[in-house]
Amino acid sequence: MRLIKTRTADEFAGAAADVIAEQLRRPQSVFALPTGNTPIGAYAELVRRARAGLVSFATAQIFNLDEYCGLPLADPHSYAAFMHMHLIAPLGLSERQARLWRGDAPDLEAECRDYETALGACGGIDLCVLGLGTNGHIAFNEPGSAWDVRSHVVALSPSTRAQYERETAGSREVATHGLTLGIRNLLEARRVLLLIAGAHKSAARDALYRGAENVDWPVTSLLRHAALTVIELCESADAP
Ligand code: GLP
């Protein structure tokens, strides 16, 4: 594992953007990308670099890691809408370049199969960028989930449902299920970049840093990956 510790939000965003920019130098790069607060700074930095002509997404392909079931692409609380707001619209990516989960697909199993087909057609994921759930989840692979599955429908844990409730400010019924790339997809990516920010992630982070695989902490599955980079935004108390 390559570990990069950063001290400020700008440094954290810049380090994450650097890893993504390095992959972008290779044409036809395929990315799996996270939503959430953690990657927002990196996405803004990539948009800034793209506008300055320093990076180009012209031949890149992006996939969303996960989505809440029941939410259409246009729903402002969907991860698809997040990706539109932070990357797709500001970068001017075409529809063809971004495969987003259809949370409102009538047949969710068929949606998973379609997602796998689209991934396969692109030749698989070159760089999989991940955030970290407070409970150690990666994408929507919740504690206790199997590590040998690809795209699937998942029952959301109580803590993830609580996060959803906060995000939607109680404005709608809480989603009970999600669509997600499986841990097998994440481990099959050629490179993995895990972004860790926030004191509330410390238990999950520590489980990873202990270096022992544990199904109760899905993030520890990444210990199996030979090309894992972790970028952490350190709180000032434990900064390097
Ligand atoms: C959600 C997403 C994850 C994301 C996590 C962390 O649960 N399904 O893919 O990594 O939130 O979110 P944040 O970065 O806001 O802490």
GROMACS .gro file of C-alpha atoms in nm, residues 82-164:
model
   83
   82PHE     CA    1  -2.403   1.455  -0.799
   83MET     CA    2  -2.176   1.336  -1.079
   84HIS     CA    3  -2.350   1.563  -1.329
   85MET     CA    4  -2.303   1.863  -1.103
   86HIS     CA    5  -1.941   1.805  -1.005
   87LEU     CA    6  -1.786   1.648  -1.316
   88ILE     CA    7  -2.003   1.570  -1.616
   89ALA     CA    8  -2.148   1.919  -1.674
   90PRO     CA    9  -1.838   2.124  -1.584
   91LEU     CA   10  -1.613   1.899  -1.795
   92GLY     CA   11  -1.867   1.878  -2.079
   93LEU     CA   12  -1.854   1.498  -2.087
   94SER     CA   13  -2.082   1.334  -2.341
   95GLU     CA   14  -2.354   1.088  -2.240
   96ARG     CA   15  -2.149   0.814  -2.401
   97GLN     CA   16  -1.858   0.886  -2.165
   98ALA     CA   17  -2.050   0.843  -1.842
   99ARG     CA   18  -2.231   0.526  -1.742
  100LEU     CA   19  -2.438   0.601  -1.434
  101TRP     CA   20  -2.652   0.355  -1.246
  102ARG     CA   21  -3.024   0.382  -1.324
  103GLY     CA   22  -3.158   0.368  -0.969
  104ASP     CA   23  -3.514   0.351  -1.097
  105ALA     CA   24  -3.452   0.067  -1.345
  106PRO     CA   25  -3.762  -0.157  -1.348
  107ASP     CA   26  -3.543  -0.469  -1.333
  108LEU     CA   27  -3.247  -0.408  -1.101
  109GLU     CA   28  -3.083  -0.743  -1.175
  110ALA     CA   29  -3.090  -0.660  -1.547
  111GLU     CA   30  -2.941  -0.319  -1.466
  112CYS     CA   31  -2.650  -0.496  -1.291
  113ARG     CA   32  -2.597  -0.721  -1.593
  114ASP     CA   33  -2.602  -0.417  -1.826
  115TYR     CA   34  -2.349  -0.242  -1.605
  116GLU     CA   35  -2.116  -0.541  -1.623
  117THR     CA   36  -2.155  -0.554  -2.000
  118ALA     CA   37  -2.067  -0.185  -2.030
  119LEU     CA   38  -1.762  -0.232  -1.806
  120GLY     CA   39  -1.649  -0.532  -2.008
  121ALA     CA   40  -1.693  -0.344  -2.337
  122CYS     CA   41  -1.452  -0.075  -2.208
  123GLY     CA   42  -1.192  -0.333  -2.107
  124GLY     CA   43  -1.243  -0.298  -1.732
  125ILE     CA   44  -1.155  -0.029  -1.480
  126ASP     CA   45  -0.811   0.132  -1.500
  127LEU     CA   46  -0.843   0.344  -1.186
  128CYS     CA   47  -1.107   0.287  -0.921
  129VAL     CA   48  -1.139   0.583  -0.683
  130LEU     CA   49  -1.312   0.514  -0.353
  131GLY     CA   50  -1.441   0.705  -0.056
  132LEU     CA   51  -1.484   0.536   0.280
  133GLY     CA   52  -1.803   0.485   0.477
  134THR     CA   53  -1.797   0.544   0.852
  135ASN     CA   54  -1.875   0.174   0.897
  136GLY     CA   55  -1.590   0.075   0.663
  137HIS     CA   56  -1.803   0.032   0.353
  138ILE     CA   57  -1.656   0.093   0.009
  139ALA     CA   58  -1.908   0.187  -0.260
  140PHE     CA   59  -2.220   0.022  -0.107
  141ASN     CA   60  -2.040  -0.294   0.002
  142GLU     CA   61  -2.156  -0.298   0.360
  143PRO     CA   62  -1.997  -0.483   0.655
  144GLY     CA   63  -2.033  -0.859   0.620
  145SER     CA   64  -2.088  -0.848   0.243
  146ALA     CA   65  -1.922  -1.110   0.022
  147TRP     CA   66  -1.595  -1.015  -0.141
  148ASP     CA   67  -1.630  -1.230  -0.451
  149VAL     CA   68  -1.931  -1.063  -0.613
  150ARG     CA   69  -1.951  -0.807  -0.890
  151SER     CA   70  -2.236  -0.557  -0.957
  152HIS     CA   71  -2.533  -0.630  -0.733
  153VAL     CA   72  -2.830  -0.496  -0.539
  154VAL     CA   73  -2.756  -0.447  -0.171
  155ALA     CA   74  -2.965  -0.386   0.142
  156LEU     CA   75  -2.836  -0.066   0.299
  157SER     CA   76  -2.712  -0.077   0.658
  158PRO     CA   77  -2.880   0.136   0.927
  159SER     CA   78  -2.582   0.377   0.933
  160THR     CA   79  -2.593   0.425   0.555
  161ARG     CA   80  -2.968   0.482   0.573
  162ALA     CA   81  -2.911   0.741   0.844
  163GLN     CA   82  -2.657   0.915   0.615
  164TYR     CA   83  -2.919   0.916   0.338
   0.00000   0.00000   0.00000
